[in-house]
Every structure is written in structure tokens, then in C-alpha cells.
Amino acid sequence: MFRRQSPDPEPELRPVRTLAPLVPRHACLAPSVQLYLATDGDVRACCRNWERLGNVTEASLLDIWRGQSHRDLIRRLSVDDFSAGCEQCHAETVVEGRTTAYPSLFDGYTDAVETHGDDAGLEWPSRIEFNLSNRCNLMCIQCDGLLSSAIRAHRDGLPALPAAYGEQFFDDLEHFIPHLTEAQFAGGEPFFARENFRVWEMITRLNPDLPCIVITNATQWNDRIDRVTSEVRMGFTFSIDALTAPTYESIRINADHATVMANIDRYIAKSVAADMPVEVNYCLMRQNVDEFGYMMLWIESKGMKANVSVVRNPPECSLASLSRSELSAAVERLEQVEPAVRPHLGAWNRPVWDRELDRLRSWAEASEDERGSLWWTSLTPMTPRSQLGLSIRSREEVDTDAARAWVAEVAPAGEVHWVAIREPESGSTGGAAGEPATGAPAGTEGADPTPEVVECSSGVPALLGSSEAEVVGVSIDELFARLQEVHGQVVDATTDEVGESRIDTHLVLERAVVRTSMLARRDGSGRNTGADVYLVLAEPAN
């Protein structure tokens, strides 16, 4: 084996300034004021950050809130360090400005947080986002199995997600509920989750005036829902992606448009009685962009506010992945209906219309370098992937023997080679704070360096026409380029994701056939830190 001799550096803070002055000084106050409880029991700072602070099956909620991981994240963001799972928001802030970026949602807590010091956050969270179950009846085309049990069972073919929130969690929660000033419930479909009804009962006892926002698909209404929406002070955010039945039902698979529209009126009546807001979460994507204007008019007519979610994945739903000409055509169609839409929108919804239309215009006019940055910003998967294409976090076990057997099929008598690749620490490129790396294209400030080889089996250098020293330490991109230099350009390629932790690739080069199976390397928390790649090279078929 060949190993790099120099040790890996210790991780350190890497402040990166945004384009505009931060208000407040912190890059984001989300971890200082709230907890996000995910369907698998992970506790995170928010829905955007996939770095877990802990898991309720392994630690108490109070220990997680007051734990070192939580304090470290607050401290990093207090010096504008986005490298602990906040990279997406950093990219969004750089590309589109902080005013409309996700961190701005928490700026209203500035005074409260400042009184507790930069590195502490509030003594208790002011809000909790409850996502206690993925139970859901719909299979929306832009969703995934972590948020829909129907997708997990029927599209992913996976067993049910284990219930994570048990008695210990609910005992812990008793201490948090009195301190909350807001709670949000999503999922899954919140009204399918037994766990939510337990929380709502707790709220009626311990904090009966607590405002609760429920993000619902509005497919359900029954006596139990009727009762709980009267007992708890609830406002509603409806997940609706189209006004017409054909478009709506083609996106929200298993939903009935007429039933949803009737239920919305019931929910609105409940929110009015509770003096709570009603809003709509609209996923703007390829499939419904032409209904955007009419949807905004309907939202306005119901006295609701519109929140537009830019769909980031899958690419076939994303507007950002359209060609410049296709995106320009979509913008032109929206501009044609604008005179019939914009004058009729109120103080909230008109800026939403303007912002989204401006966003699409900027994408259509972006340079190729900028589009590369926009692609990363806009297409971060709901189940996030590392630079290597593997799920960032998973507890799935990998079968090394199966991977080796698969690559050996192309040359049963051939040698199975091995390469270890390490993912670099996020944000380690670049010069001084806020400056791009030397030679980096515009719009890629703060981009991560490419994963590189840290170890390999003895036969790998010969495959690449290189010496030992020329293989260990090179980037994976350079490794692939050398493979083509020696064995010819790629003629055909087939790639298959085998679960969350394995990617198989069959390459036909001009002078060789190469099979690779890449298996995730993970730390104790299940986070992807790199990969082991097994490969076999064979003669091409005649």
C-alpha cells in the first residue's frame, strides 16, 4: 500500500464574508433560537442544514440543545463560517443576496440572541419545527422517502422508517413546551402522525396560547382534525402546486383536487377563528411554471400569503436546469400574463411575484460560470449528496464482497484494484476571507476542492502510466483524466446507484473496459467522509 505521509490538518474556522453586510452580525440565527426535529430522529438547526446536532434515540433533547455540537455551530455562524452544513445557504446568499436568502427569516430574533452572547444562543429554543413522522398518503414528484412513507414504500422499495420519537422524547419535551413562542408541524402529512397529536395535547396543557403552524397537503378532514384544530391555536400553510386539477394531480400523486379545495375552506375558517395566518407553499418548477400567475391570483383571492419554494431536485423538475433558451421562453410567457396578474396582488404577494420573476430572469441571463454556481445552489438534493455522489449521511451497511464481485465480472481472472478517496474539508479553497481561489471562475467563491486519492493498491500506478508518487495526492478528476490518456476516451458509460452508499459504473474506453464500484467511507455518525473505489480493467470486446 502507498500512503501519504503528511498528516491531515486539524479542521479550523474558515470565515467567508457575504456580498452584503450581515444584519444581524451572525451569518444565521437559526441554531441560536430553534431546533429542527427530523423524521429519523435527527436534531438539526434547520431544514437546510444536514449536519445533525444529535439524535433523540441516542441523547436527551436537553443534552442536544446544550451540547457541544450545537454550541460549535452557533460559534461558527457568529463569525460567518458556513462550513458546518450551511454551505447551501452561503451559496444562495452569494448568488442571490441575503435579503431573500433563508437565513433572513431569523433576523427578527437579533435582540433576543444578543442579550445571551454570541456563542450561547437562547437558554431554551423559542421555536421547534416538528417533523416527527414521514407518514404521508401522497407521492409528490419533487419529494422523497424521508418525507413520504408512500414514496419510501412504493417508489424506493424500502421498509418503513422506524419510529424515532418514544417516551423519553415526550418526557423531555415537557420541559421545552412552556418556553416556546412558536411551533411548526410538517412531515409527512402532520395529521397522519400520532406523535403530533401527543404534542398538541401537551400544548393545550402547558402553553395553550402557543401559535402553531401546520404545513399540510389538505387532503384530510375528519372529526379528530375538527376537534384538534379548535383546541390548539393553529394557522395553516397549504402545500399546493397548481390551480387546475390535471396539473395539480400530476404533481401531487394520489391527491384529489376537488377534495383538497373543499378542505382548504374548512382550514381557513379554523385559522380565522384562531386569528392565525393562512399561507400557501408553492413549489415552482417546470411542470407548473405556466400556472404561476393564475395561482398567485387565486392565493390573493383567498386572503392568503404565497411562499414560493424553488425546487432543487430532481433535475427534471427544476427550472434552473433548463437551457437558457427554454428558461427565457418560460420567462417570456410569465411576462405576457404579468399585466393581468401583478396589479391585483397585495402588499405581500406582489413582491413574491416580482422576486420570483426576477430570479428566473437572472438565471436566463446568467453566464456559464454563473450557471454552474446556480446549478449547485438550486439543485441540492433533498437527500443531500457529497461531491462523490454518495448520500452525505446514511447508516446503510455496504457489502464490499458484492462490490468486488460485480467489478470482477468483466475480467474474472483479472486483479481487483483499490483506491481510497478522501473528501476535503468544506470551504478549504480560496485566499483571504471573501476572495475567490486563484484562477477560480467567477461565481465559484468558496467552492470545495475536488476529492483526492489518499491511498491505493500496488497495481494502480501501472494502470495510469504513473509512478507511486504521481497517484497518491491527486484529485479524482485528474485520476480520471489520466485513465483516458492511457486507455483512450470514453465511448460509453453506464452508472447505477446501488442504495445510498454505493455507485457502480461501467466504462467503455477506446482501448479498455473499466468497471468501478464506489463505496462510501463513513464516520461514527454515518457521515460520508470519502470512498473506497474497487476497479477492474479488461480488454475491450471485439
XYZ file of C-alpha atoms in Angstrom:
542
model
C 0.000 0.000 0.000
C 1.062 3.579 -0.635
C 0.092 6.197 1.918
C 0.516 9.909 2.008
C 2.980 10.630 4.781
C 1.848 14.083 5.839
C -0.986 14.045 8.399
C -4.326 15.669 7.629
C -4.588 19.182 9.099
C -6.857 19.845 12.033
C -10.168 21.451 10.999
C -10.323 25.162 11.613
C -12.763 28.014 11.173
C -12.778 29.479 7.681
C -14.735 32.737 7.726
C -16.232 33.706 4.375
C -17.816 37.132 4.073
C -21.017 37.515 2.113
C -21.512 40.183 -0.561
C -23.625 42.432 1.645
C -23.158 43.412 5.309
C -24.815 40.890 7.585
C -27.804 42.049 9.594
C -27.523 40.762 12.235
C -23.759 40.216 12.535
C -24.321 36.455 12.659
C -24.489 34.649 9.360
C -27.677 32.981 10.589
C -29.528 32.866 13.894
C -31.441 29.644 13.232
C -29.355 27.437 15.571
C -29.459 30.119 18.262
C -33.237 30.108 18.504
C -34.704 26.852 17.222
C -34.460 23.096 16.790
C -35.474 21.087 13.744
C -36.635 17.556 14.551
C -36.313 15.283 11.512
C -38.360 12.206 10.685
C -35.461 9.849 11.514
C -34.880 11.330 14.985
C -32.001 13.558 13.972
C -31.972 17.002 15.565
C -30.669 19.741 13.303
C -30.534 23.515 13.255
C -32.999 23.894 10.397
C -34.441 22.182 7.346
C -31.472 23.291 5.215
C -28.650 22.030 7.422
C -27.966 18.274 7.261
C -25.309 18.229 9.987
C -27.045 16.607 12.911
C -26.617 18.035 16.396
C -27.679 14.685 17.840
C -30.407 12.072 17.636
C -33.232 11.650 20.145
C -32.695 7.872 20.195
C -29.158 8.442 21.492
C -29.358 11.535 23.717
C -31.920 13.654 25.531
C -33.303 16.704 23.783
C -31.911 18.963 26.507
C -28.414 17.477 26.177
C -28.559 18.063 22.426
C -29.712 21.675 22.821
C -26.951 22.411 25.319
C -24.380 20.144 23.679
C -21.026 20.946 22.142
C -22.114 20.401 18.517
C -24.885 22.940 18.930
C -22.605 25.499 20.564
C -19.963 24.970 17.886
C -22.447 25.670 15.091
C -23.616 28.880 16.768
C -19.989 29.959 17.230
C -19.116 29.255 13.583
C -22.044 31.253 12.255
C -21.222 34.141 14.598
C -18.011 34.605 12.565
C -19.685 33.938 9.184
C -18.318 30.404 8.884
C -20.812 28.405 6.798
C -18.740 25.215 6.667
C -20.747 23.089 9.145
C -23.627 22.140 6.878
C -24.645 25.686 5.908
C -22.922 25.720 2.509
C -26.159 25.842 0.546
C -27.331 28.997 2.301
C -23.916 30.562 1.783
C -24.125 29.881 -1.941
C -27.665 31.233 -2.070
C -26.590 34.374 -0.222
C -23.622 34.971 -2.525
C -25.564 34.350 -5.721
C -28.894 35.996 -4.929
C -28.258 38.265 -1.941
C -29.058 37.909 1.722
C -32.346 39.796 1.740
C -34.261 36.891 0.209
C -31.987 34.082 1.429
C -33.203 31.599 4.034
C -31.118 32.997 6.963
C -33.037 36.299 6.764
C -36.101 34.518 8.186
C -34.443 34.510 11.605
C -33.244 38.108 11.744
C -36.178 39.088 13.949
C -34.506 37.299 16.850
C -31.412 39.540 16.802
C -32.106 41.436 20.029
C -33.068 38.318 21.971
C -29.937 36.458 20.935
C -27.564 39.367 21.517
C -28.610 39.525 25.175
C -27.336 35.951 25.625
C -23.958 36.443 23.945
C -22.559 35.415 20.584
C -21.710 31.828 21.447
C -24.644 30.757 23.588
C -27.969 31.212 21.834
C -31.175 31.322 23.850
C -31.402 29.379 27.089
C -34.311 27.446 25.611
C -35.366 27.282 21.966
C -38.017 29.803 21.054
C -39.385 27.602 18.293
C -39.304 23.959 17.290
C -40.001 22.537 13.861
C -41.648 19.146 14.407
C -41.205 16.564 11.658
C -41.924 13.552 13.825
C -43.094 11.136 11.148
C -42.858 10.644 7.394
C -46.347 9.123 7.219
C -47.964 10.578 4.127
C -50.552 9.489 1.592
C -49.065 11.354 -1.376
C -46.143 10.630 -3.701
C -45.309 14.119 -4.944
C -42.857 14.066 -7.838
C -40.464 16.518 -6.142
C -40.454 14.737 -2.754
C -38.511 11.786 -1.307
C -38.854 8.861 1.075
C -37.644 10.711 4.164
C -40.720 12.925 3.915
C -43.245 10.466 2.492
C -43.924 6.934 3.656
C -45.799 6.270 0.412
C -42.706 7.165 -1.645
C -40.449 5.141 0.625
C -42.656 2.051 0.207
C -43.743 2.277 -3.415
C -41.091 4.316 -5.237
C -37.988 3.463 -3.205
C -38.996 -0.080 -2.260
C -37.679 0.382 1.292
C -39.117 -0.751 4.636
C -40.981 1.717 6.813
C -38.859 4.321 8.571
C -38.513 3.241 12.231
C -40.419 5.384 14.730
C -37.819 7.569 16.437
C -39.842 9.589 18.943
C -40.552 7.472 22.027
C -41.472 8.028 25.654
C -38.133 9.556 26.631
C -38.548 12.216 23.956
C -42.033 13.157 25.144
C -40.833 13.294 28.758
C -38.043 15.671 27.646
C -40.426 17.767 25.570
C -42.492 18.632 28.656
C -39.638 20.950 29.724
C -39.436 22.702 26.340
C -43.072 23.417 25.522
C -43.581 26.192 28.128
C -40.666 28.181 26.663
C -41.791 28.100 23.029
C -43.185 31.143 21.269
C -43.936 29.275 18.029
C -44.162 25.700 16.803
C -44.306 24.325 13.289
C -45.541 20.893 12.238
C -44.725 19.222 8.954
C -43.607 15.746 7.993
C -45.032 13.730 6.219
C -48.616 14.840 6.435
C -48.922 16.183 10.008
C -52.482 14.979 10.529
C -51.399 11.374 9.874
C -48.777 11.401 12.656
C -49.866 10.059 16.048
C -46.860 11.800 17.554
C -48.197 15.226 16.593
C -51.479 14.657 18.414
C -49.483 13.901 21.574
C -47.593 17.175 21.178
C -50.807 19.108 20.586
C -52.316 17.625 23.759
C -49.193 18.725 25.632
C -49.510 22.233 24.227
C -53.111 22.558 25.413
C -51.895 21.760 28.966
C -48.613 23.660 29.122
C -48.788 26.521 26.618
C -52.382 26.850 25.366
C -51.861 30.145 23.532
C -48.840 28.883 21.596
C -49.172 29.716 17.864
C -48.785 26.541 15.807
C -48.255 26.484 12.066
C -49.242 23.233 10.368
C -47.895 22.583 6.869
C -50.500 20.288 5.352
C -51.421 18.847 1.980
C -55.087 19.479 2.929
C -56.181 16.035 1.746
C -57.561 15.101 5.179
C -60.556 16.214 7.234
C -62.345 14.251 9.944
C -63.820 14.647 13.429
C -60.430 14.322 15.122
C -58.938 17.056 12.962
C -62.021 19.199 13.515
C -61.558 18.856 17.277
C -57.802 19.469 17.500
C -57.935 22.492 15.187
C -60.415 24.023 17.651
C -58.395 23.155 20.778
C -54.988 24.347 19.535
C -54.286 27.779 18.116
C -53.432 26.749 14.567
C -52.584 28.507 11.362
C -52.074 26.589 8.148
C -49.686 26.518 5.245
C -51.090 24.552 2.340
C -48.780 22.633 0.031
C -50.430 23.244 -3.346
C -48.569 23.329 -6.635
C -51.223 24.097 -9.235
C -54.673 25.577 -9.619
C -56.027 23.266 -12.297
C -56.862 19.662 -11.427
C -54.815 17.987 -14.220
C -51.591 19.808 -13.331
C -52.136 19.511 -9.586
C -52.859 15.778 -9.676
C -49.903 15.095 -11.992
C -47.586 16.593 -9.351
C -49.306 15.553 -6.111
C -49.764 11.887 -6.916
C -52.756 10.257 -5.102
C -54.421 13.590 -4.297
C -57.928 14.590 -5.360
C -58.093 18.236 -6.397
C -61.775 18.759 -5.557
C -61.406 17.283 -2.064
C -58.396 19.458 -1.322
C -60.136 22.643 -2.417
C -63.141 21.867 -0.177
C -60.877 21.112 2.801
C -58.943 24.347 2.353
C -62.087 26.343 3.090
C -62.559 24.339 6.316
C -58.994 25.022 7.417
C -59.269 28.708 6.564
C -62.349 29.008 8.788
C -60.417 27.458 11.688
C -57.484 29.816 11.248
C -59.755 32.859 11.126
C -61.371 31.780 14.393
C -57.930 31.431 15.985
C -56.657 34.720 14.493
C -53.860 32.822 12.773
C -52.380 33.202 9.273
C -53.049 31.050 6.231
C -50.395 30.669 3.560
C -49.543 28.556 0.548
C -46.229 26.821 -0.148
C -45.949 26.721 -3.927
C -43.202 24.584 -5.451
C -42.304 26.486 -8.615
C -40.973 24.069 -11.216
C -41.063 23.094 -14.852
C -44.388 21.314 -14.566
C -46.344 24.293 -13.218
C -44.478 27.453 -14.199
C -47.193 28.417 -16.696
C -49.810 28.394 -13.910
C -47.763 30.583 -11.578
C -49.655 33.795 -12.366
C -53.101 32.275 -12.016
C -52.041 30.545 -8.814
C -50.947 33.880 -7.348
C -54.322 35.412 -8.220
C -56.175 32.548 -6.508
C -53.986 32.823 -3.395
C -54.707 36.557 -3.246
C -58.455 35.988 -3.696
C -58.481 33.695 -0.646
C -56.685 36.251 1.511
C -53.610 34.037 1.806
C -49.898 34.700 1.517
C -47.722 32.929 -1.044
C -44.377 31.329 -0.224
C -42.503 30.072 -3.266
C -40.141 27.138 -2.847
C -37.563 26.825 -5.607
C -37.431 23.129 -6.426
C -33.837 21.937 -6.280
C -34.206 18.258 -7.028
C -34.884 16.169 -9.043
C -33.391 17.994 -12.047
C -36.317 17.089 -14.293
C -38.487 19.300 -12.080
C -36.052 22.188 -11.690
C -36.297 25.358 -13.746
C -32.624 26.080 -13.076
C -31.605 23.018 -15.068
C -33.380 24.249 -18.210
C -31.318 25.545 -21.087
C -31.006 29.295 -21.428
C -33.428 29.340 -24.375
C -36.034 27.208 -22.555
C -35.806 29.344 -19.437
C -36.042 32.556 -21.478
C -39.201 31.223 -23.131
C -40.747 30.445 -19.735
C -39.924 33.961 -18.527
C -41.471 35.436 -21.660
C -44.723 33.545 -21.050
C -44.880 34.849 -17.476
C -44.213 38.393 -18.684
C -47.133 38.075 -21.090
C -49.586 37.397 -18.247
C -47.981 39.863 -15.825
C -50.321 42.778 -16.705
C -53.282 40.602 -15.722
C -51.647 39.404 -12.506
C -49.390 41.923 -10.807
C -51.869 44.848 -10.376
C -54.239 42.554 -8.487
C -51.695 41.343 -5.920
C -51.428 42.886 -2.472
C -48.579 44.096 -0.294
C -47.274 40.591 0.458
C -47.877 38.696 -2.761
C -46.759 41.344 -5.244
C -43.130 41.293 -4.008
C -43.240 37.484 -4.148
C -44.249 37.656 -7.813
C -41.572 40.256 -8.550
C -38.855 38.331 -6.733
C -39.502 35.031 -8.474
C -39.775 36.611 -11.904
C -36.520 38.484 -11.299
C -34.902 35.253 -10.137
C -35.884 33.450 -13.333
C -34.700 36.383 -15.449
C -31.318 36.329 -13.709
C -30.979 32.604 -14.347
C -31.837 33.036 -18.010
C -29.266 35.822 -18.378
C -26.501 34.168 -16.333
C -23.096 33.369 -17.796
C -21.932 29.774 -17.993
C -19.772 30.201 -14.882
C -22.688 31.725 -13.002
C -24.997 28.960 -14.166
C -22.581 26.453 -12.694
C -22.910 28.153 -9.340
C -26.662 28.478 -9.730
C -26.893 24.806 -10.541
C -25.231 23.910 -7.249
C -27.347 26.390 -5.329
C -30.610 25.339 -6.890
C -30.255 21.586 -7.185
C -29.072 20.498 -3.769
C -30.954 17.209 -3.309
C -33.483 16.754 -0.529
C -31.416 13.747 0.458
C -28.099 15.544 0.052
C -25.155 14.058 -1.792
C -21.461 14.558 -1.288
C -19.168 15.620 -4.109
C -18.704 11.934 -4.865
C -22.439 11.463 -5.464
C -22.993 9.394 -2.321
C -25.548 10.284 0.358
C -23.960 12.645 2.858
C -25.324 10.666 5.792
C -26.541 7.091 5.987
C -26.480 4.129 8.329
C -26.723 1.708 5.422
C -24.099 -1.035 5.539
C -22.007 -1.653 2.435
C -21.236 -5.100 1.041
C -17.600 -4.996 -0.056
C -17.649 -8.583 -1.314
C -20.631 -7.885 -3.569
C -18.943 -4.785 -4.978
C -15.714 -6.642 -5.708
C -17.630 -9.491 -7.342
C -19.504 -7.088 -9.589
C -16.397 -5.356 -10.911
C -14.647 -8.717 -11.410
C -17.371 -9.879 -13.821
C -15.646 -8.098 -16.727
C -12.374 -9.981 -16.127
C -12.787 -12.901 -13.715
C -9.059 -13.649 -13.770
C -8.042 -10.008 -13.540
C -6.757 -8.161 -10.496
C -9.233 -6.134 -8.468
C -7.564 -2.810 -7.701
C -8.439 -0.402 -4.924
C -8.272 3.366 -4.441
C -9.140 5.313 -1.281
C -10.518 8.814 -1.827
C -10.945 11.459 0.819
C -13.438 14.304 0.664
C -11.708 17.592 1.603
C -12.846 19.788 4.420
C -15.604 22.067 3.122
C -14.584 25.553 2.096
C -10.825 25.000 2.314
C -10.070 26.651 -1.013
C -9.687 30.335 -1.599
C -7.460 33.073 -0.366
C -8.373 35.683 2.166
C -11.886 35.789 3.504
C -14.342 36.609 0.774
C -11.783 36.225 -2.034
C -12.022 33.532 -4.712
C -9.299 30.954 -5.086
C -6.617 31.914 -7.580
C -7.804 31.113 -11.062
C -11.314 30.185 -9.898
C -14.116 31.129 -12.283
C -16.479 33.886 -11.310
C -19.342 32.730 -9.155
C -17.443 29.830 -7.578
C -16.080 31.581 -4.500
C -15.917 29.186 -1.573
C -16.219 26.118 -3.797
C -14.905 22.885 -2.356
C -11.723 21.335 -3.726
C -12.108 18.083 -5.620
C -11.808 14.826 -3.627
C -8.356 13.257 -3.919
C -6.578 9.918 -3.613
C -5.023 9.206 -0.204
C -4.156 5.526 -0.650
C -4.153 2.841 -3.361
C -3.243 -0.775 -4.036
C 0.075 -1.572 -5.645
C -1.209 -2.126 -9.199
C -2.982 1.193 -9.634
C 0.011 3.341 -10.741
C 0.755 0.954 -13.632
C -2.836 1.253 -14.886
C -2.322 5.010 -15.172
C 1.199 5.001 -16.572
C 2.331 6.818 -13.452
C 4.669 6.379 -10.538
C 3.535 5.834 -6.991
C 4.113 9.461 -6.034
C 2.077 10.665 -9.036
C -1.093 8.860 -7.917
C -1.422 9.441 -4.179
C -2.427 13.045 -3.608
C -4.020 13.755 -6.996
C -7.644 14.755 -7.420
C -10.242 12.289 -8.602
C -10.758 14.438 -11.715
C -7.057 14.191 -12.582
C -7.148 10.448 -11.955
C -9.959 10.092 -14.484
C -8.132 12.284 -16.993
C -5.009 10.090 -16.719
C -7.110 6.974 -17.222
C -8.317 8.380 -20.545
C -4.816 9.479 -21.566
C -3.593 5.879 -21.242
C -6.647 3.914 -22.401
C -8.491 6.311 -24.697
C -11.552 8.496 -24.448
C -14.873 7.263 -23.041
C -17.029 5.676 -25.737
C -19.905 4.603 -23.490
C -20.722 4.833 -19.789
C -23.409 3.352 -17.559
C -23.862 4.332 -13.917
C -26.136 2.750 -11.321
C -26.732 3.944 -7.753
C -26.990 0.865 -5.541
C -28.551 2.306 -2.395
C -27.221 5.369 -0.589
C -23.652 4.171 -0.187
C -22.618 2.517 -3.457
C -22.303 3.675 -7.064
C -21.393 1.217 -9.843
C -20.010 2.441 -13.180
C -19.247 0.523 -16.386
C -16.950 2.473 -18.737
C -16.083 1.551 -22.304
C -12.919 3.371 -23.362
C -11.265 3.247 -26.767
C -8.699 0.651 -25.650
C -10.134 -0.844 -22.454
C -13.222 -1.618 -20.423
C -13.238 -0.402 -16.814
C -15.669 -1.298 -14.077
C -15.706 0.588 -10.804
C -17.729 0.229 -7.632
C -17.503 3.171 -5.239
C -18.415 2.502 -1.597
C -18.924 5.259 0.954
C -16.487 5.683 3.806
C -18.370 6.952 6.864
C -17.556 8.143 10.354
C -19.323 7.047 13.518
C -22.305 9.307 12.840
C -22.822 7.882 9.349
C -21.479 10.973 7.593
C -19.724 10.442 4.264
C -16.015 11.267 4.504
C -14.819 9.726 1.269
C -14.966 6.459 -0.647
C -13.247 3.198 -1.435
C -13.252 2.500 -5.169
C -12.777 -1.043 -6.464
C -11.914 -1.351 -10.135
C -11.032 -3.900 -12.777
C -9.623 -3.190 -16.230
C -10.287 -5.587 -19.133
C -9.658 -5.796 -22.856
C -12.459 -4.300 -24.966
C -14.821 -6.686 -26.747
C -14.058 -7.212 -30.447
